[in-house]
Each structure stands twice: as C-alpha cells, then as structure tokens.
PDB file of C-alpha atoms in Angstrom:
ATOM      1  CA  UNK A   1       0.000   0.000   0.000  1.00  0.00           C
ATOM      2  CA  UNK A   2       1.380   3.395  -1.013  1.00  0.00           C
ATOM      3  CA  UNK A   3       1.834   5.840   1.843  1.00  0.00           C
ATOM      4  CA  UNK A   4       3.377   9.302   2.124  1.00  0.00           C
ATOM      5  CA  UNK A   5       3.255  10.598   5.690  1.00  0.00           C
ATOM      6  CA  UNK A   6       4.375  14.151   6.475  1.00  0.00           C
ATOM      7  CA  UNK A   7       5.497  15.288   9.913  1.00  0.00           C
ATOM      8  CA  UNK A   8       7.394  18.108  11.589  1.00  0.00           C
ATOM      9  CA  UNK A   9       4.986  20.990  11.110  1.00  0.00           C
ATOM     10  CA  UNK A  10       3.989  23.311  13.908  1.00  0.00           C
ATOM     11  CA  UNK A  11       3.917  26.853  15.222  1.00  0.00           C
ATOM     12  CA  UNK A  12       7.118  28.892  15.114  1.00  0.00           C
ATOM     13  CA  UNK A  13       8.074  32.554  15.447  1.00  0.00           C
ATOM     14  CA  UNK A  14       9.478  34.529  12.518  1.00  0.00           C
ATOM     15  CA  UNK A  15      13.170  33.764  12.128  1.00  0.00           C
ATOM     16  CA  UNK A  16      12.782  30.284  13.557  1.00  0.00           C
ATOM     17  CA  UNK A  17      13.355  26.883  11.983  1.00  0.00           C
ATOM     18  CA  UNK A  18      11.444  23.682  11.293  1.00  0.00           C
ATOM     19  CA  UNK A  19      12.369  20.393   9.655  1.00  0.00           C
ATOM     20  CA  UNK A  20       9.654  18.586   7.733  1.00  0.00           C
ATOM     21  CA  UNK A  21       9.821  14.885   6.965  1.00  0.00           C
ATOM     22  CA  UNK A  22       7.928  12.694   4.519  1.00  0.00           C
ATOM     23  CA  UNK A  23       8.117   8.959   5.165  1.00  0.00           C
ATOM     24  CA  UNK A  24       7.411   6.902   2.040  1.00  0.00           C
ATOM     25  CA  UNK A  25       6.380   3.282   1.620  1.00  0.00           C
ATOM     26  CA  UNK A  26       4.750   1.097  -1.015  1.00  0.00           C
ATOM     27  CA  UNK A  27       6.798   2.148  -4.055  1.00  0.00           C
ATOM     28  CA  UNK A  28      10.394   2.346  -5.202  1.00  0.00           C
ATOM     29  CA  UNK A  29      11.569   5.622  -3.721  1.00  0.00           C
ATOM     30  CA  UNK A  30      14.502   6.282  -6.056  1.00  0.00           C
ATOM     31  CA  UNK A  31      12.293   5.895  -9.155  1.00  0.00           C
ATOM     32  CA  UNK A  32      10.449   9.100  -8.221  1.00  0.00           C
ATOM     33  CA  UNK A  33      11.202  12.792  -8.191  1.00  0.00           C
ATOM     34  CA  UNK A  34      10.166  14.141  -4.801  1.00  0.00           C
ATOM     35  CA  UNK A  35       8.859  17.609  -4.080  1.00  0.00           C
ATOM     36  CA  UNK A  36       7.266  19.845  -1.477  1.00  0.00           C
ATOM     37  CA  UNK A  37       4.201  21.864  -2.428  1.00  0.00           C
ATOM     38  CA  UNK A  38       2.395  24.295  -0.133  1.00  0.00           C
ATOM     39  CA  UNK A  39      -1.014  25.935   0.016  1.00  0.00           C
ATOM     40  CA  UNK A  40      -1.770  29.041   2.060  1.00  0.00           C
ATOM     41  CA  UNK A  41      -5.341  30.019   3.032  1.00  0.00           C
ATOM     42  CA  UNK A  42      -7.219  31.453   0.065  1.00  0.00           C
ATOM     43  CA  UNK A  43      -4.389  30.748  -2.363  1.00  0.00           C
ATOM     44  CA  UNK A  44      -3.557  28.129  -4.971  1.00  0.00           C
ATOM     45  CA  UNK A  45      -1.004  25.437  -4.368  1.00  0.00           C
ATOM     46  CA  UNK A  46       2.565  26.610  -4.886  1.00  0.00           C
ATOM     47  CA  UNK A  47       5.640  24.589  -5.768  1.00  0.00           C
ATOM     48  CA  UNK A  48       8.326  24.955  -3.094  1.00  0.00           C
ATOM     49  CA  UNK A  49      11.189  22.598  -3.927  1.00  0.00           C
ATOM     50  CA  UNK A  50      12.023  19.288  -5.551  1.00  0.00           C
ATOM     51  CA  UNK A  51      14.850  16.776  -5.645  1.00  0.00           C
ATOM     52  CA  UNK A  52      15.555  13.892  -8.003  1.00  0.00           C
ATOM     53  CA  UNK A  53      17.433  10.686  -7.318  1.00  0.00           C
ATOM     54  CA  UNK A  54      20.444  12.308  -8.986  1.00  0.00           C
ATOM     55  CA  UNK A  55      20.500  14.886  -6.189  1.00  0.00           C
ATOM     56  CA  UNK A  56      19.529  17.760  -8.481  1.00  0.00           C
ATOM     57  CA  UNK A  57      17.353  20.310  -6.682  1.00  0.00           C
ATOM     58  CA  UNK A  58      15.119  23.237  -7.573  1.00  0.00           C
ATOM     59  CA  UNK A  59      13.479  25.932  -5.419  1.00  0.00           C
ATOM     60  CA  UNK A  60      10.905  28.644  -5.768  1.00  0.00           C
ATOM     61  CA  UNK A  61      12.648  32.028  -5.609  1.00  0.00           C
ATOM     62  CA  UNK A  62      11.051  33.079  -2.318  1.00  0.00           C
ATOM     63  CA  UNK A  63      12.707  30.244  -0.344  1.00  0.00           C
ATOM     64  CA  UNK A  64      16.143  30.112  -1.974  1.00  0.00           C
ATOM     65  CA  UNK A  65      18.879  30.396   0.626  1.00  0.00           C
ATOM     66  CA  UNK A  66      16.479  29.598   3.462  1.00  0.00           C
ATOM     67  CA  UNK A  67      15.100  26.121   2.668  1.00  0.00           C
ATOM     68  CA  UNK A  68      16.999  22.945   1.838  1.00  0.00           C
ATOM     69  CA  UNK A  69      15.372  19.854   0.326  1.00  0.00           C
ATOM     70  CA  UNK A  70      17.052  16.477   0.652  1.00  0.00           C
ATOM     71  CA  UNK A  71      16.287  12.770   0.419  1.00  0.00           C
ATOM     72  CA  UNK A  72      17.600   9.717   2.221  1.00  0.00           C
ATOM     73  CA  UNK A  73      17.016   6.755  -0.079  1.00  0.00           C
ATOM     74  CA  UNK A  74      18.133   4.252   2.562  1.00  0.00           C
ATOM     75  CA  UNK A  75      15.368   5.494   4.869  1.00  0.00           C
ATOM     76  CA  UNK A  76      12.804   6.229   2.119  1.00  0.00           C
ATOM     77  CA  UNK A  77      12.397   9.705   3.566  1.00  0.00           C
ATOM     78  CA  UNK A  78      12.182  13.205   2.110  1.00  0.00           C
ATOM     79  CA  UNK A  79      13.140  16.272   4.167  1.00  0.00           C
ATOM     80  CA  UNK A  80      12.676  20.017   4.038  1.00  0.00           C
ATOM     81  CA  UNK A  81      14.881  22.050   6.356  1.00  0.00           C
ATOM     82  CA  UNK A  82      13.304  25.490   6.752  1.00  0.00           C
ATOM     83  CA  UNK A  83      15.377  28.295   8.277  1.00  0.00           C
ATOM     84  CA  UNK A  84      14.692  31.995   8.817  1.00  0.00           C
ATOM     85  CA  UNK A  85      10.985  31.356   8.488  1.00  0.00           C
ATOM     86  CA  UNK A  86       8.718  34.226   7.532  1.00  0.00           C
ATOM     87  CA  UNK A  87       5.019  34.851   8.110  1.00  0.00           C
ATOM     88  CA  UNK A  88       4.493  34.359   4.369  1.00  0.00           C
ATOM     89  CA  UNK A  89       5.694  30.754   4.708  1.00  0.00           C
ATOM     90  CA  UNK A  90       2.527  29.861   6.627  1.00  0.00           C
ATOM     91  CA  UNK A  91       0.763  27.082   4.711  1.00  0.00           C
ATOM     92  CA  UNK A  92      -0.047  23.416   4.598  1.00  0.00           C
ATOM     93  CA  UNK A  93       2.980  21.617   3.185  1.00  0.00           C
ATOM     94  CA  UNK A  94       2.417  18.529   1.048  1.00  0.00           C
ATOM     95  CA  UNK A  95       4.833  15.820   0.012  1.00  0.00           C
ATOM     96  CA  UNK A  96       4.585  14.758  -3.649  1.00  0.00           C
ATOM     97  CA  UNK A  97       6.109  11.879  -5.598  1.00  0.00           C
ATOM     98  CA  UNK A  98       6.215  11.869  -9.420  1.00  0.00           C
ATOM     99  CA  UNK A  99       7.357   8.847 -11.398  1.00  0.00           C
ATOM    100  CA  UNK A 100      10.460   9.296 -13.521  1.00  0.00           C
ATOM    101  CA  UNK A 101       9.439   6.536 -15.943  1.00  0.00           C
ATOM    102  CA  UNK A 102       5.660   6.827 -15.783  1.00  0.00           C
ATOM    103  CA  UNK A 103       2.808   9.248 -15.132  1.00  0.00           C
ATOM    104  CA  UNK A 104       2.269   7.881 -11.621  1.00  0.00           C
ATOM    105  CA  UNK A 105       1.907  10.526  -8.910  1.00  0.00           C
ATOM    106  CA  UNK A 106       1.295  10.279  -5.155  1.00  0.00           C
ATOM    107  CA  UNK A 107       0.429  12.851  -2.470  1.00  0.00           C
ATOM    108  CA  UNK A 108       0.635  12.979   1.288  1.00  0.00           C
ATOM    109  CA  UNK A 109      -2.034  14.437   3.569  1.00  0.00           C
ATOM    110  CA  UNK A 110      -0.029  17.547   4.445  1.00  0.00           C
ATOM    111  CA  UNK A 111       1.414  19.113   7.578  1.00  0.00           C
ATOM    112  CA  UNK A 112       0.568  22.594   8.872  1.00  0.00           C
ATOM    113  CA  UNK A 113       3.310  25.197   9.223  1.00  0.00           C
ATOM    114  CA  UNK A 114       2.328  28.397  11.009  1.00  0.00           C
ATOM    115  CA  UNK A 115       4.777  31.289  11.375  1.00  0.00           C
ATOM    116  CA  UNK A 116       3.502  33.934  13.749  1.00  0.00           C
ATOM    117  CA  UNK A 117       4.752  36.267  16.453  1.00  0.00           C
TER     118      UNK A 117
END
C-alpha cells in the first residue's frame, strides 16, 4: 500500500526553523522525483522545492537560501529544512512523488506550518 506521511509541522516565530519529513512506503523511492508543495489560506497550491534521485534540486525564488530539500534513499524519507521562516511561509505543506518513468503521482495528507509572532 502506497503511503506518504508528512510530519514536523507546527507553530514557530518569525526567524525560527522547522524540519519537515515525509516517510514513504509502497513504491520504489529512487524511481520518483520528490517535491514539497504548499497551500496558504485562500491561495492556490505553490511549488516549493524538488529533488531527483540524482541529487539535483530546484526551489521557488522566495525560499532560496532559506530552505533545503534532501532525500535519504536508505530510509525512504524526504526532508525540508526550513530556516529563517517568515510569516508568508505559513501554509499546509504537502509531500509529492512523481514517477520518472511513468505518469504515476502520489500525495501525502499535508502538515501545517504556522509562522507567527
């Protein structure tokens, strides 16, 4: 059974840090490009960052230099280290897996990140 389970969200003050995790099971982790997507209240979903099995990464401009995406294939886990958090980072963060050799795509249930003073 395919599962993507996010964790690590919470409430933090501006300038603080959080580390999100996405634990994956039920499919071959290194056959998928992994990404984080977020959705703030009243807004559309926004791409945040992705990483492929090659280690290549990509970030939306607003988080460059503050967020770091990584993957541990041995643990089947995706991470997002978020530093110097801003109020504008408040959103539900979703873990996404997209097949490199197919059109298969999976989503987690999301984890809430709230940045507030």
